[in-house]
Amino acid sequence: MNPDLADDPSQRVAVVVQYLGTHFRGWQRQSTGRTVQAVLEDSIESVLGKHVSIFGSGRTDSGVHAAAQVAHFDAPVRIPAYRWTSILNSRLPQDVMVRASSAVANDWHSCFSAIGRRYRYTIYNASRPNLFVSPYSWHYYRFALDAETMNSALTPTMGRWDLSAFRRSGSSRPHSFLEMQDVQCKRDGDFLYIELQASGFLYGMVRLLVGMLVDVGRGALSVEAFTDIWRQQQRNRVRYAAPPQGLCLLRVFYPDFPIASEIWYDSQPLFILPSVSVES
């Protein structure tokens, strides 16, 4: 460790982190492949001279983005917590950014102290592709999607349910119950925005749910059939997942979070494509 910091007691530091998931194999450090956790930990180590673990509010999959992931790590008190924002940003690659940092109580935990997470999935429902939106959306061009019907299919998921129909294999979670706190699907021009807020999420849940919700939007699956599938835990009928680039961890909620809400509440911009008139 840096000898100037060796005798310092530690404090817990919370950070709000943004990342573009395109070139990452997800949040969690792995034996191979680039991950967000590893990039952050390596940057902290370059300052302290020793490995320090950083813990996120949840794990995002390969290719998935985050507008306001929350994480924490323990660092010497001699470095003021607010300074970690500039310290890390000066060392991080261009596809990761710390929006803010703050000291928190030593028993505060980015994952276990959270009371809700919100994801947004963006679908670009136009006939032609658009290079400037493709890294952050699913270009679904085969059928026009009915956002109102999709929203009607989402509404019954509100409340506490077993949603194992939308759970990928490989999770160590002991059960598939969770509390859905808010759901919505809305259209803005060629874009559909699907937002899901819950106490927690199952492994691969949002992409599996969106993949099947698109079948509702194009008229291949009724709202009633969609509801029956997840209420009866018919995992075998959920056949494919939506691609990762349309998914973004939008925000994480805590009972008492010291970082101002304007920093983390809604930091993924919505796409707005202007109407253009072509003059002859």
PDB file of C-alpha atoms in Angstrom:
ATOM      1  CA  MET A   1       0.000   0.000   0.000  1.00  0.00           C
ATOM      2  CA  ASN A   2       1.022   3.622  -0.432  1.00  0.00           C
ATOM      3  CA  PRO A   3       3.086   4.211   2.758  1.00  0.00           C
ATOM      4  CA  ASP A   4       1.580   7.685   3.193  1.00  0.00           C
ATOM      5  CA  LEU A   5      -1.832   6.063   3.701  1.00  0.00           C
ATOM      6  CA  ALA A   6      -0.826   2.912   5.576  1.00  0.00           C
ATOM      7  CA  ASP A   7      -1.815   4.060   9.079  1.00  0.00           C
ATOM      8  CA  ASP A   8      -5.089   5.720   8.115  1.00  0.00           C
ATOM      9  CA  PRO A   9      -8.374   4.263   9.392  1.00  0.00           C
ATOM     10  CA  SER A  10     -10.815   3.473   6.621  1.00  0.00           C
ATOM     11  CA  GLN A  11     -14.112   5.021   5.650  1.00  0.00           C
ATOM     12  CA  ARG A  12     -16.779   3.643   3.360  1.00  0.00           C
ATOM     13  CA  VAL A  13     -17.190   5.521   0.086  1.00  0.00           C
ATOM     14  CA  ALA A  14     -20.272   5.306  -2.135  1.00  0.00           C
ATOM     15  CA  VAL A  15     -19.954   6.127  -5.828  1.00  0.00           C
ATOM     16  CA  VAL A  16     -22.498   6.659  -8.609  1.00  0.00           C
ATOM     17  CA  VAL A  17     -21.045   5.114 -11.751  1.00  0.00           C
ATOM     18  CA  GLN A  18     -22.045   5.340 -15.406  1.00  0.00           C
ATOM     19  CA  TYR A  19     -20.775   2.934 -18.028  1.00  0.00           C
ATOM     20  CA  LEU A  20     -21.384   2.009 -21.612  1.00  0.00           C
ATOM     21  CA  GLY A  21     -21.639  -1.768 -21.553  1.00  0.00           C
ATOM     22  CA  THR A  22     -20.773  -2.348 -25.210  1.00  0.00           C
ATOM     23  CA  HIS A  23     -17.201  -3.478 -24.612  1.00  0.00           C
ATOM     24  CA  PHE A  24     -17.666  -5.031 -21.177  1.00  0.00           C
ATOM     25  CA  ARG A  25     -18.515  -8.595 -20.192  1.00  0.00           C
ATOM     26  CA  GLY A  26     -20.781  -7.229 -17.495  1.00  0.00           C
ATOM     27  CA  TRP A  27     -20.205  -5.778 -14.051  1.00  0.00           C
ATOM     28  CA  GLN A  28     -18.664  -8.691 -12.139  1.00  0.00           C
ATOM     29  CA  ARG A  29     -14.926  -9.398 -12.282  1.00  0.00           C
ATOM     30  CA  GLN A  30     -14.185 -12.608 -14.194  1.00  0.00           C
ATOM     31  CA  SER A  31     -11.108 -14.699 -14.899  1.00  0.00           C
ATOM     32  CA  THR A  32     -11.201 -13.559 -18.533  1.00  0.00           C
ATOM     33  CA  GLY A  33     -12.700 -10.585 -20.282  1.00  0.00           C
ATOM     34  CA  ARG A  34     -13.044  -6.899 -19.456  1.00  0.00           C
ATOM     35  CA  THR A  35     -15.506  -6.047 -16.656  1.00  0.00           C
ATOM     36  CA  VAL A  36     -16.605  -2.819 -14.968  1.00  0.00           C
ATOM     37  CA  GLN A  37     -15.768  -4.050 -11.471  1.00  0.00           C
ATOM     38  CA  ALA A  38     -12.226  -4.973 -12.512  1.00  0.00           C
ATOM     39  CA  VAL A  39     -11.650  -1.605 -14.211  1.00  0.00           C
ATOM     40  CA  LEU A  40     -12.788   0.264 -11.091  1.00  0.00           C
ATOM     41  CA  GLU A  41     -10.790  -1.921  -8.718  1.00  0.00           C
ATOM     42  CA  ASP A  42      -7.658  -1.540 -10.825  1.00  0.00           C
ATOM     43  CA  SER A  43      -8.072   2.245 -10.768  1.00  0.00           C
ATOM     44  CA  ILE A  44      -8.449   2.270  -6.968  1.00  0.00           C
ATOM     45  CA  GLU A  45      -5.406   0.013  -6.636  1.00  0.00           C
ATOM     46  CA  SER A  46      -3.336   2.428  -8.726  1.00  0.00           C
ATOM     47  CA  VAL A  47      -3.992   5.043  -6.018  1.00  0.00           C
ATOM     48  CA  LEU A  48      -3.700   2.955  -2.854  1.00  0.00           C
ATOM     49  CA  GLY A  49      -1.076   0.469  -3.946  1.00  0.00           C
ATOM     50  CA  LYS A  50      -3.142  -2.535  -2.889  1.00  0.00           C
ATOM     51  CA  HIS A  51      -6.262  -4.359  -4.060  1.00  0.00           C
ATOM     52  CA  VAL A  52      -9.553  -3.044  -2.688  1.00  0.00           C
ATOM     53  CA  SER A  53     -12.853  -4.740  -3.511  1.00  0.00           C
ATOM     54  CA  ILE A  54     -15.741  -2.640  -4.821  1.00  0.00           C
ATOM     55  CA  PHE A  55     -19.324  -3.856  -4.424  1.00  0.00           C
ATOM     56  CA  GLY A  56     -22.138  -2.909  -6.808  1.00  0.00           C
ATOM     57  CA  SER A  57     -25.874  -2.647  -6.199  1.00  0.00           C
ATOM     58  CA  GLY A  58     -26.339  -5.497  -8.672  1.00  0.00           C
ATOM     59  CA  ARG A  59     -24.696  -7.279 -11.583  1.00  0.00           C
ATOM     60  CA  THR A  60     -25.388  -6.139 -15.115  1.00  0.00           C
ATOM     61  CA  ASP A  61     -24.858  -8.602 -17.970  1.00  0.00           C
ATOM     62  CA  SER A  62     -22.469  -8.383 -20.880  1.00  0.00           C
ATOM     63  CA  GLY A  63     -23.350  -5.441 -23.141  1.00  0.00           C
ATOM     64  CA  VAL A  64     -25.802  -3.829 -20.685  1.00  0.00           C
ATOM     65  CA  HIS A  65     -25.375  -0.140 -19.792  1.00  0.00           C
ATOM     66  CA  ALA A  66     -25.773   1.751 -16.517  1.00  0.00           C
ATOM     67  CA  ALA A  67     -26.808   5.371 -16.102  1.00  0.00           C
ATOM     68  CA  ALA A  68     -26.453   5.322 -12.309  1.00  0.00           C
ATOM     69  CA  GLN A  69     -24.991   2.126 -10.915  1.00  0.00           C
ATOM     70  CA  VAL A  70     -24.167   2.513  -7.214  1.00  0.00           C
ATOM     71  CA  ALA A  71     -21.142   0.868  -5.616  1.00  0.00           C
ATOM     72  CA  HIS A  72     -19.056   1.154  -2.478  1.00  0.00           C
ATOM     73  CA  PHE A  73     -15.524   0.457  -1.286  1.00  0.00           C
ATOM     74  CA  ASP A  74     -13.449   1.132   1.832  1.00  0.00           C
ATOM     75  CA  ALA A  75     -10.646   3.684   1.556  1.00  0.00           C
ATOM     76  CA  PRO A  76      -8.329   5.647   3.878  1.00  0.00           C
ATOM     77  CA  VAL A  77      -9.946   8.565   5.666  1.00  0.00           C
ATOM     78  CA  ARG A  78      -7.080  10.851   4.661  1.00  0.00           C
ATOM     79  CA  ILE A  79      -8.523  11.012   1.143  1.00  0.00           C
ATOM     80  CA  PRO A  80     -11.781  12.992   1.405  1.00  0.00           C
ATOM     81  CA  ALA A  81     -14.641  10.914  -0.011  1.00  0.00           C
ATOM     82  CA  TYR A  82     -15.755  13.598  -2.476  1.00  0.00           C
ATOM     83  CA  ARG A  83     -12.289  13.613  -4.083  1.00  0.00           C
ATOM     84  CA  TRP A  84     -12.670  10.038  -5.351  1.00  0.00           C
ATOM     85  CA  THR A  85     -14.837  11.370  -8.191  1.00  0.00           C
ATOM     86  CA  SER A  86     -11.973  13.269  -9.830  1.00  0.00           C
ATOM     87  CA  ILE A  87      -9.313  10.786  -8.724  1.00  0.00           C
ATOM     88  CA  LEU A  88     -11.023   7.857 -10.425  1.00  0.00           C
ATOM     89  CA  ASN A  89     -12.169   9.765 -13.504  1.00  0.00           C
ATOM     90  CA  SER A  90      -8.551  10.739 -14.202  1.00  0.00           C
ATOM     91  CA  ARG A  91      -7.690   7.012 -14.346  1.00  0.00           C
ATOM     92  CA  LEU A  92     -10.778   5.396 -15.843  1.00  0.00           C
ATOM     93  CA  PRO A  93     -11.281   4.609 -19.552  1.00  0.00           C
ATOM     94  CA  GLN A  94     -13.680   6.681 -21.623  1.00  0.00           C
ATOM     95  CA  ASP A  95     -16.584   4.233 -21.297  1.00  0.00           C
ATOM     96  CA  VAL A  96     -16.737   4.470 -17.472  1.00  0.00           C
ATOM     97  CA  MET A  97     -17.396   7.612 -15.424  1.00  0.00           C
ATOM     98  CA  VAL A  98     -17.959   8.363 -11.742  1.00  0.00           C
ATOM     99  CA  ARG A  99     -20.720  10.935 -11.383  1.00  0.00           C
ATOM    100  CA  ALA A 100     -20.258  11.528  -7.657  1.00  0.00           C
ATOM    101  CA  SER A 101     -18.757  10.061  -4.488  1.00  0.00           C
ATOM    102  CA  SER A 102     -19.634  10.457  -0.822  1.00  0.00           C
ATOM    103  CA  ALA A 103     -18.840   9.012   2.582  1.00  0.00           C
ATOM    104  CA  VAL A 104     -21.462   6.636   4.014  1.00  0.00           C
ATOM    105  CA  ALA A 105     -21.809   4.696   7.266  1.00  0.00           C
ATOM    106  CA  ASN A 106     -19.509   1.711   7.636  1.00  0.00           C
ATOM    107  CA  ASP A 107     -22.484  -0.675   7.739  1.00  0.00           C
ATOM    108  CA  TRP A 108     -24.064   0.796   4.566  1.00  0.00           C
ATOM    109  CA  HIS A 109     -24.041  -1.585   1.589  1.00  0.00           C
ATOM    110  CA  SER A 110     -24.698  -0.684  -2.034  1.00  0.00           C
ATOM    111  CA  CYS A 111     -26.587  -3.954  -2.616  1.00  0.00           C
ATOM    112  CA  PHE A 112     -28.169  -4.886   0.712  1.00  0.00           C
ATOM    113  CA  SER A 113     -29.190  -1.330   1.688  1.00  0.00           C
ATOM    114  CA  ALA A 114     -31.030  -0.772  -1.609  1.00  0.00           C
ATOM    115  CA  ILE A 115     -34.832  -0.822  -1.566  1.00  0.00           C
ATOM    116  CA  GLY A 116     -35.415  -0.651  -5.322  1.00  0.00           C
ATOM    117  CA  ARG A 117     -33.807  -0.706  -8.750  1.00  0.00           C
ATOM    118  CA  ARG A 118     -35.166   0.634 -12.021  1.00  0.00           C
ATOM    119  CA  TYR A 119     -34.261  -0.501 -15.533  1.00  0.00           C
ATOM    120  CA  ARG A 120     -35.170   1.033 -18.873  1.00  0.00           C
ATOM    121  CA  TYR A 121     -35.280  -0.920 -22.117  1.00  0.00           C
ATOM    122  CA  THR A 122     -35.288   1.101 -25.350  1.00  0.00           C
ATOM    123  CA  ILE A 123     -36.708  -0.238 -28.609  1.00  0.00           C
ATOM    124  CA  TYR A 124     -36.251   1.622 -31.880  1.00  0.00           C
ATOM    125  CA  ASN A 125     -39.344   0.627 -33.839  1.00  0.00           C
ATOM    126  CA  ALA A 126     -38.605   2.174 -37.237  1.00  0.00           C
ATOM    127  CA  SER A 127     -38.237   0.580 -40.651  1.00  0.00           C
ATOM    128  CA  ARG A 128     -34.716   1.885 -41.263  1.00  0.00           C
ATOM    129  CA  PRO A 129     -31.690   1.608 -38.940  1.00  0.00           C
ATOM    130  CA  ASN A 130     -30.053   4.626 -37.334  1.00  0.00           C
ATOM    131  CA  LEU A 131     -26.347   4.473 -36.549  1.00  0.00           C
ATOM    132  CA  PHE A 132     -26.604   7.014 -33.740  1.00  0.00           C
ATOM    133  CA  VAL A 133     -29.140   5.067 -31.687  1.00  0.00           C
ATOM    134  CA  SER A 134     -28.068   1.481 -32.441  1.00  0.00           C
ATOM    135  CA  PRO A 135     -25.554   1.183 -29.543  1.00  0.00           C
ATOM    136  CA  TYR A 136     -28.321   1.938 -27.013  1.00  0.00           C
ATOM    137  CA  SER A 137     -31.477   0.360 -28.433  1.00  0.00           C
ATOM    138  CA  TRP A 138     -32.949  -2.734 -30.049  1.00  0.00           C
ATOM    139  CA  HIS A 139     -33.792  -1.957 -33.654  1.00  0.00           C
ATOM    140  CA  TYR A 140     -37.022  -3.897 -34.056  1.00  0.00           C
ATOM    141  CA  TYR A 141     -38.319  -3.257 -37.570  1.00  0.00           C
ATOM    142  CA  ARG A 142     -40.356  -6.353 -38.505  1.00  0.00           C
ATOM    143  CA  PHE A 143     -43.671  -5.157 -37.060  1.00  0.00           C
ATOM    144  CA  ALA A 144     -45.117  -1.964 -35.629  1.00  0.00           C
ATOM    145  CA  LEU A 145     -45.492  -2.537 -31.887  1.00  0.00           C
ATOM    146  CA  ASP A 146     -48.586  -1.600 -29.902  1.00  0.00           C
ATOM    147  CA  ALA A 147     -47.244   0.099 -26.772  1.00  0.00           C
ATOM    148  CA  GLU A 148     -50.669   0.340 -25.114  1.00  0.00           C
ATOM    149  CA  THR A 149     -51.227  -3.416 -25.360  1.00  0.00           C
ATOM    150  CA  MET A 150     -47.704  -4.053 -24.072  1.00  0.00           C
ATOM    151  CA  ASN A 151     -48.402  -1.758 -21.131  1.00  0.00           C
ATOM    152  CA  SER A 152     -51.620  -3.674 -20.415  1.00  0.00           C
ATOM    153  CA  ALA A 153     -49.612  -6.903 -20.315  1.00  0.00           C
ATOM    154  CA  LEU A 154     -47.141  -5.397 -17.838  1.00  0.00           C
ATOM    155  CA  THR A 155     -49.722  -4.035 -15.389  1.00  0.00           C
ATOM    156  CA  PRO A 156     -50.666  -7.407 -13.772  1.00  0.00           C
ATOM    157  CA  THR A 157     -47.025  -7.982 -12.774  1.00  0.00           C
ATOM    158  CA  MET A 158     -47.325  -5.241 -10.142  1.00  0.00           C
ATOM    159  CA  GLY A 159     -46.986  -6.661  -6.624  1.00  0.00           C
ATOM    160  CA  ARG A 160     -45.133  -9.629  -5.169  1.00  0.00           C
ATOM    161  CA  TRP A 161     -44.890 -12.607  -7.518  1.00  0.00           C
ATOM    162  CA  ASP A 162     -42.817 -15.635  -8.403  1.00  0.00           C
ATOM    163  CA  LEU A 163     -41.352 -14.581 -11.758  1.00  0.00           C
ATOM    164  CA  SER A 164     -39.230 -17.669 -12.403  1.00  0.00           C
ATOM    165  CA  ALA A 165     -40.559 -17.737 -15.983  1.00  0.00           C
ATOM    166  CA  PHE A 166     -38.170 -14.813 -16.587  1.00  0.00           C
ATOM    167  CA  ARG A 167     -35.133 -16.261 -14.826  1.00  0.00           C
ATOM    168  CA  ARG A 168     -32.102 -17.583 -16.664  1.00  0.00           C
ATOM    169  CA  SER A 169     -30.343 -20.653 -15.337  1.00  0.00           C
ATOM    170  CA  GLY A 170     -27.104 -20.217 -13.419  1.00  0.00           C
ATOM    171  CA  SER A 171     -28.359 -17.994 -10.593  1.00  0.00           C
ATOM    172  CA  SER A 172     -27.664 -18.837  -6.965  1.00  0.00           C
ATOM    173  CA  ARG A 173     -30.685 -16.858  -5.733  1.00  0.00           C
ATOM    174  CA  PRO A 174     -32.707 -19.129  -3.390  1.00  0.00           C
ATOM    175  CA  HIS A 175     -36.134 -18.134  -4.799  1.00  0.00           C
ATOM    176  CA  SER A 176     -37.770 -16.181  -7.627  1.00  0.00           C
ATOM    177  CA  PHE A 177     -40.146 -13.958  -5.649  1.00  0.00           C
ATOM    178  CA  LEU A 178     -39.769 -10.197  -5.928  1.00  0.00           C
ATOM    179  CA  GLU A 179     -41.824  -7.059  -5.469  1.00  0.00           C
ATOM    180  CA  MET A 180     -42.592  -5.219  -8.699  1.00  0.00           C
ATOM    181  CA  GLN A 181     -42.934  -1.571  -7.679  1.00  0.00           C
ATOM    182  CA  ASP A 182     -43.661   0.148 -10.990  1.00  0.00           C
ATOM    183  CA  VAL A 183     -44.023  -0.887 -14.645  1.00  0.00           C
ATOM    184  CA  GLN A 184     -44.703   1.059 -17.816  1.00  0.00           C
ATOM    185  CA  CYS A 185     -44.388   0.911 -21.574  1.00  0.00           C
ATOM    186  CA  LYS A 186     -44.815   4.058 -23.613  1.00  0.00           C
ATOM    187  CA  ARG A 187     -44.147   5.177 -27.172  1.00  0.00           C
ATOM    188  CA  ASP A 188     -42.487   8.425 -28.226  1.00  0.00           C
ATOM    189  CA  GLY A 189     -42.329   8.561 -32.003  1.00  0.00           C
ATOM    190  CA  ASP A 190     -40.321   5.585 -33.223  1.00  0.00           C
ATOM    191  CA  PHE A 191     -39.081   4.753 -29.718  1.00  0.00           C
ATOM    192  CA  LEU A 192     -40.666   2.491 -27.136  1.00  0.00           C
ATOM    193  CA  TYR A 193     -39.478   2.816 -23.554  1.00  0.00           C
ATOM    194  CA  ILE A 194     -40.134  -0.052 -21.162  1.00  0.00           C
ATOM    195  CA  GLU A 195     -39.366   0.729 -17.524  1.00  0.00           C
ATOM    196  CA  LEU A 196     -39.434  -1.807 -14.699  1.00  0.00           C
ATOM    197  CA  GLN A 197     -38.835  -1.040 -11.043  1.00  0.00           C
ATOM    198  CA  ALA A 198     -38.540  -3.757  -8.399  1.00  0.00           C
ATOM    199  CA  SER A 199     -37.003  -4.587  -5.052  1.00  0.00           C
ATOM    200  CA  GLY A 200     -34.542  -6.733  -6.997  1.00  0.00           C
ATOM    201  CA  PHE A 201     -34.269  -8.550 -10.308  1.00  0.00           C
ATOM    202  CA  LEU A 202     -33.704 -12.138 -11.331  1.00  0.00           C
ATOM    203  CA  TYR A 203     -30.764 -13.195 -13.472  1.00  0.00           C
ATOM    204  CA  GLY A 204     -31.544 -12.182 -17.071  1.00  0.00           C
ATOM    205  CA  MET A 205     -35.097 -11.192 -16.120  1.00  0.00           C
ATOM    206  CA  VAL A 206     -35.588  -7.908 -17.969  1.00  0.00           C
ATOM    207  CA  ARG A 207     -34.296  -9.136 -21.327  1.00  0.00           C
ATOM    208  CA  LEU A 208     -36.403 -12.316 -21.157  1.00  0.00           C
ATOM    209  CA  LEU A 209     -39.504 -10.337 -20.214  1.00  0.00           C
ATOM    210  CA  VAL A 210     -38.985  -7.769 -22.980  1.00  0.00           C
ATOM    211  CA  GLY A 211     -38.381 -10.529 -25.534  1.00  0.00           C
ATOM    212  CA  MET A 212     -41.796 -12.007 -24.797  1.00  0.00           C
ATOM    213  CA  LEU A 213     -43.476  -8.613 -24.406  1.00  0.00           C
ATOM    214  CA  VAL A 214     -42.559  -7.819 -28.013  1.00  0.00           C
ATOM    215  CA  ASP A 215     -44.654 -10.827 -29.068  1.00  0.00           C
ATOM    216  CA  VAL A 216     -47.591  -9.145 -27.321  1.00  0.00           C
ATOM    217  CA  GLY A 217     -46.867  -5.846 -29.060  1.00  0.00           C
ATOM    218  CA  ARG A 218     -46.853  -7.405 -32.525  1.00  0.00           C
ATOM    219  CA  GLY A 219     -50.035  -9.391 -31.888  1.00  0.00           C
ATOM    220  CA  ALA A 220     -48.475 -12.874 -31.737  1.00  0.00           C
ATOM    221  CA  LEU A 221     -49.339 -13.353 -28.041  1.00  0.00           C
ATOM    222  CA  SER A 222     -52.379 -12.124 -26.146  1.00  0.00           C
ATOM    223  CA  VAL A 223     -52.216 -10.231 -22.866  1.00  0.00           C
ATOM    224  CA  GLU A 224     -54.005 -13.169 -21.210  1.00  0.00           C
ATOM    225  CA  ALA A 225     -51.498 -15.714 -22.560  1.00  0.00           C
ATOM    226  CA  PHE A 226     -48.573 -13.529 -21.448  1.00  0.00           C
ATOM    227  CA  THR A 227     -50.043 -13.372 -17.942  1.00  0.00           C
ATOM    228  CA  ASP A 228     -50.702 -17.123 -17.792  1.00  0.00           C
ATOM    229  CA  ILE A 229     -47.109 -17.913 -18.767  1.00  0.00           C
ATOM    230  CA  TRP A 230     -45.490 -16.033 -15.894  1.00  0.00           C
ATOM    231  CA  ARG A 231     -48.180 -16.801 -13.308  1.00  0.00           C
ATOM    232  CA  GLN A 232     -47.824 -20.515 -14.023  1.00  0.00           C
ATOM    233  CA  GLN A 233     -44.002 -20.288 -14.117  1.00  0.00           C
ATOM    234  CA  GLN A 234     -43.856 -21.724 -17.652  1.00  0.00           C
ATOM    235  CA  ARG A 235     -40.182 -21.025 -18.282  1.00  0.00           C
ATOM    236  CA  ASN A 236     -40.150 -23.345 -21.314  1.00  0.00           C
ATOM    237  CA  ARG A 237     -42.468 -20.959 -23.180  1.00  0.00           C
ATOM    238  CA  VAL A 238     -40.116 -17.974 -22.818  1.00  0.00           C
ATOM    239  CA  ARG A 239     -37.906 -18.699 -25.807  1.00  0.00           C
ATOM    240  CA  TYR A 240     -35.604 -15.754 -26.374  1.00  0.00           C
ATOM    241  CA  ALA A 241     -34.143 -12.666 -24.724  1.00  0.00           C
ATOM    242  CA  ALA A 242     -34.052  -9.141 -26.088  1.00  0.00           C
ATOM    243  CA  PRO A 243     -30.505  -8.048 -27.065  1.00  0.00           C
ATOM    244  CA  PRO A 244     -28.402  -6.412 -24.323  1.00  0.00           C
ATOM    245  CA  GLN A 245     -27.682  -3.004 -25.864  1.00  0.00           C
ATOM    246  CA  GLY A 246     -31.239  -1.740 -25.288  1.00  0.00           C
ATOM    247  CA  LEU A 247     -31.035  -2.279 -21.526  1.00  0.00           C
ATOM    248  CA  CYS A 248     -29.831   0.290 -19.012  1.00  0.00           C
ATOM    249  CA  LEU A 249     -29.756   0.262 -15.204  1.00  0.00           C
ATOM    250  CA  LEU A 250     -31.478   3.586 -14.719  1.00  0.00           C
ATOM    251  CA  ARG A 251     -31.301   4.188 -10.966  1.00  0.00           C
ATOM    252  CA  VAL A 252     -31.057   2.580  -7.520  1.00  0.00           C
ATOM    253  CA  PHE A 253     -33.074   3.693  -4.471  1.00  0.00           C
ATOM    254  CA  TYR A 254     -31.976   3.917  -0.818  1.00  0.00           C
ATOM    255  CA  PRO A 255     -33.819   5.110   2.309  1.00  0.00           C
ATOM    256  CA  ASP A 256     -31.143   7.724   3.030  1.00  0.00           C
ATOM    257  CA  PHE A 257     -28.685   8.393   0.208  1.00  0.00           C
ATOM    258  CA  PRO A 258     -26.242  11.293   0.651  1.00  0.00           C
ATOM    259  CA  ILE A 259     -25.743  11.988  -3.073  1.00  0.00           C
ATOM    260  CA  ALA A 260     -28.141  14.557  -4.584  1.00  0.00           C
ATOM    261  CA  SER A 261     -30.948  13.094  -6.697  1.00  0.00           C
ATOM    262  CA  GLU A 262     -30.194  15.276  -9.730  1.00  0.00           C
ATOM    263  CA  ILE A 263     -26.947  13.326 -10.112  1.00  0.00           C
ATOM    264  CA  TRP A 264     -28.492   9.845 -10.250  1.00  0.00           C
ATOM    265  CA  TYR A 265     -32.250  10.044 -10.716  1.00  0.00           C
ATOM    266  CA  ASP A 266     -32.639  10.286 -14.502  1.00  0.00           C
ATOM    267  CA  SER A 267     -29.251  10.504 -16.166  1.00  0.00           C
ATOM    268  CA  GLN A 268     -29.925   8.444 -19.300  1.00  0.00           C
ATOM    269  CA  PRO A 269     -31.268  10.899 -21.894  1.00  0.00           C
ATOM    270  CA  LEU A 270     -34.298   9.901 -23.942  1.00  0.00           C
ATOM    271  CA  PHE A 271     -33.937   9.891 -27.698  1.00  0.00           C
ATOM    272  CA  ILE A 272     -35.746  12.700 -29.515  1.00  0.00           C
ATOM    273  CA  LEU A 273     -35.658  12.626 -33.299  1.00  0.00           C
ATOM    274  CA  PRO A 274     -36.885  15.946 -34.753  1.00  0.00           C
ATOM    275  CA  SER A 275     -39.400  16.132 -37.546  1.00  0.00           C
ATOM    276  CA  VAL A 276     -37.665  17.282 -40.711  1.00  0.00           C
ATOM    277  CA  SER A 277     -39.299  18.856 -43.729  1.00  0.00           C
ATOM    278  CA  VAL A 278     -37.368  18.507 -46.990  1.00  0.00           C
ATOM    279  CA  GLU A 279     -37.646  21.524 -49.247  1.00  0.00           C
ATOM    280  CA  SER A 280     -37.461  21.013 -52.989  1.00  0.00           C
TER     281      SER A 280
END
